Amino acid sequence: MKSPLEQTPARAACEYVPVPAFEDNYIWVVSDGCNAVAVDPGDAAPVRACLAKRGWRLVAILLTHHHKDHVGGVADLLADAQVPVYGPAGEALGPLDPFVTRVKGGDAVHLDAPALDFTVIDVPGHTRGHIAYFQPADSTGTPHVFCGDTLFACGCGRLFEGTPAQMLASLDALAALPGNTHVHCAHEYTLSNIRFALACDPANAALHDWSREAAALRERGVPTLPTTIAHERAVNPFLRAGDTAVQAALTEALHETVPDRLAAFSLMREWKNRFR
Ligand SMILES: [Zn+2]
């Protein structure tokens, strides 16, 4: 039997820190105030700086997909400390392969410290084997999701390896998470995504409000993330492909018929690629 002192203390809330990297990436670092997990460390230097500044120790790495700006710092971080790395079962990670524990949709990832439990969700589309890590509840009851380059604030990832139908299904899976889920996206694309969203959904009052709020945040150099699932359902045109107002705006702007939400999604994704 454990003595009272050995029993697990009440869980303090973890900190979720967006560490800026490259032009506009965020490497999310989650810590209990002592031990830390890095999600998609594309570069080791900003992660090392974040850990050193706060006196945190890296204990695990989570990877959502194989792109270099998400995995490029892993080898250097492993040279500092040999920590477990979790990554997508369906993607090759080159020289990292021997160090990665492969996970796929439905798998559980458990970490002791920080005390974190994730369910893996398959979200193909941006890449073929892209995964997301869903934490059903932190110590305060708030859910979190780390979705890499699948769902962005007011946008979604480009389709490099998947089909529009795959990406739409992946976004549907994320949109079905609890509304209060904090969404930790991997890029600060929000302002340019909002400009596009306004073209797709010009009469959306919540979107206009968010446009002003997000601009004010960026003006002060503050991240626009995390967003929440409920907020994205309200303002993200890629989650609103079934909305008749969005479909009407697409018909008007692109002079295309929009028979269903998959067609609306495909047209939007295509339009976004060339939108300036
Ligand atoms: Zn990517």
Tab-separated table of N, CA and C and ligand atoms in Angstrom, residues 25 64-70 126-127 130 148-150 152 158 160 187 189, ligand 1:
chain	number	residue	atom	x	y	z
A	25	ASN	N	5.409	28.583	-38.274
A	25	ASN	CA	5.044	27.338	-37.575
A	25	ASN	C	4.902	27.584	-36.071
A	64	THR	N	2.765	14.373	-36.081
A	64	THR	CA	1.491	14.192	-36.787
A	64	THR	C	1.658	13.719	-38.226
A	65	HIS	N	2.769	14.136	-38.866
A	65	HIS	CA	2.999	13.720	-40.258
A	65	HIS	C	4.448	13.969	-40.631
A	66	HIS	N	4.827	13.521	-41.811
A	66	HIS	CA	6.252	13.396	-42.137
A	66	HIS	C	6.929	14.666	-42.642
A	67	HIS	N	6.218	15.763	-42.851
A	67	HIS	CA	6.850	16.945	-43.449
A	67	HIS	C	8.000	17.466	-42.585
A	68	LYS	N	9.023	17.967	-43.311
A	68	LYS	CA	10.270	18.353	-42.636
A	68	LYS	C	10.060	19.439	-41.588
A	69	ASP	N	9.140	20.374	-41.839
A	69	ASP	CA	8.939	21.451	-40.858
A	69	ASP	C	8.204	20.950	-39.605
A	70	HIS	N	7.912	19.634	-39.585
A	70	HIS	CA	7.292	19.033	-38.390
A	70	HIS	C	8.189	17.996	-37.714
A	126	HIS	N	-3.984	16.009	-46.024
A	126	HIS	CA	-2.768	16.821	-46.233
A	126	HIS	C	-1.630	15.878	-46.617
A	127	THR	N	-1.449	14.823	-45.823
A	127	THR	CA	-0.595	13.696	-46.205
A	127	THR	C	-1.414	12.418	-46.025
A	130	HIS	N	-1.504	11.125	-42.171
A	130	HIS	CA	-1.578	12.162	-41.132
A	130	HIS	C	-2.456	11.702	-39.960
A	148	GLY	N	-1.818	19.066	-36.315
A	148	GLY	CA	-0.815	19.267	-37.359
A	148	GLY	C	-1.282	20.207	-38.439
A	149	ASP	N	-1.214	19.756	-39.693
A	149	ASP	CA	-1.609	20.585	-40.833
A	149	ASP	C	-2.954	20.146	-41.413
A	150	THR	N	-3.867	19.668	-40.566
A	150	THR	CA	-5.186	19.259	-41.065
A	150	THR	C	-6.182	20.404	-40.935
A	152	PHE	N	-6.805	24.254	-39.595
A	152	PHE	CA	-6.210	25.510	-39.131
A	152	PHE	C	-7.329	26.430	-38.674
A	158	ARG	N	-3.383	22.031	-47.165
A	158	ARG	CA	-3.420	21.708	-48.589
A	158	ARG	C	-3.458	20.195	-48.772
A	160	PHE	N	-1.815	17.537	-50.309
A	160	PHE	CA	-0.608	17.091	-51.007
A	160	PHE	C	-0.699	15.630	-51.424
A	187	HIS	N	0.340	26.075	-37.547
A	187	HIS	CA	0.779	27.288	-38.255
A	187	HIS	C	-0.066	28.485	-37.848
A	189	TYR	N	-1.652	30.871	-39.615
A	189	TYR	CA	-2.143	31.253	-40.939
A	189	TYR	C	-3.450	32.047	-40.825
B	1	ZN	ZN	2.585	19.549	-43.589
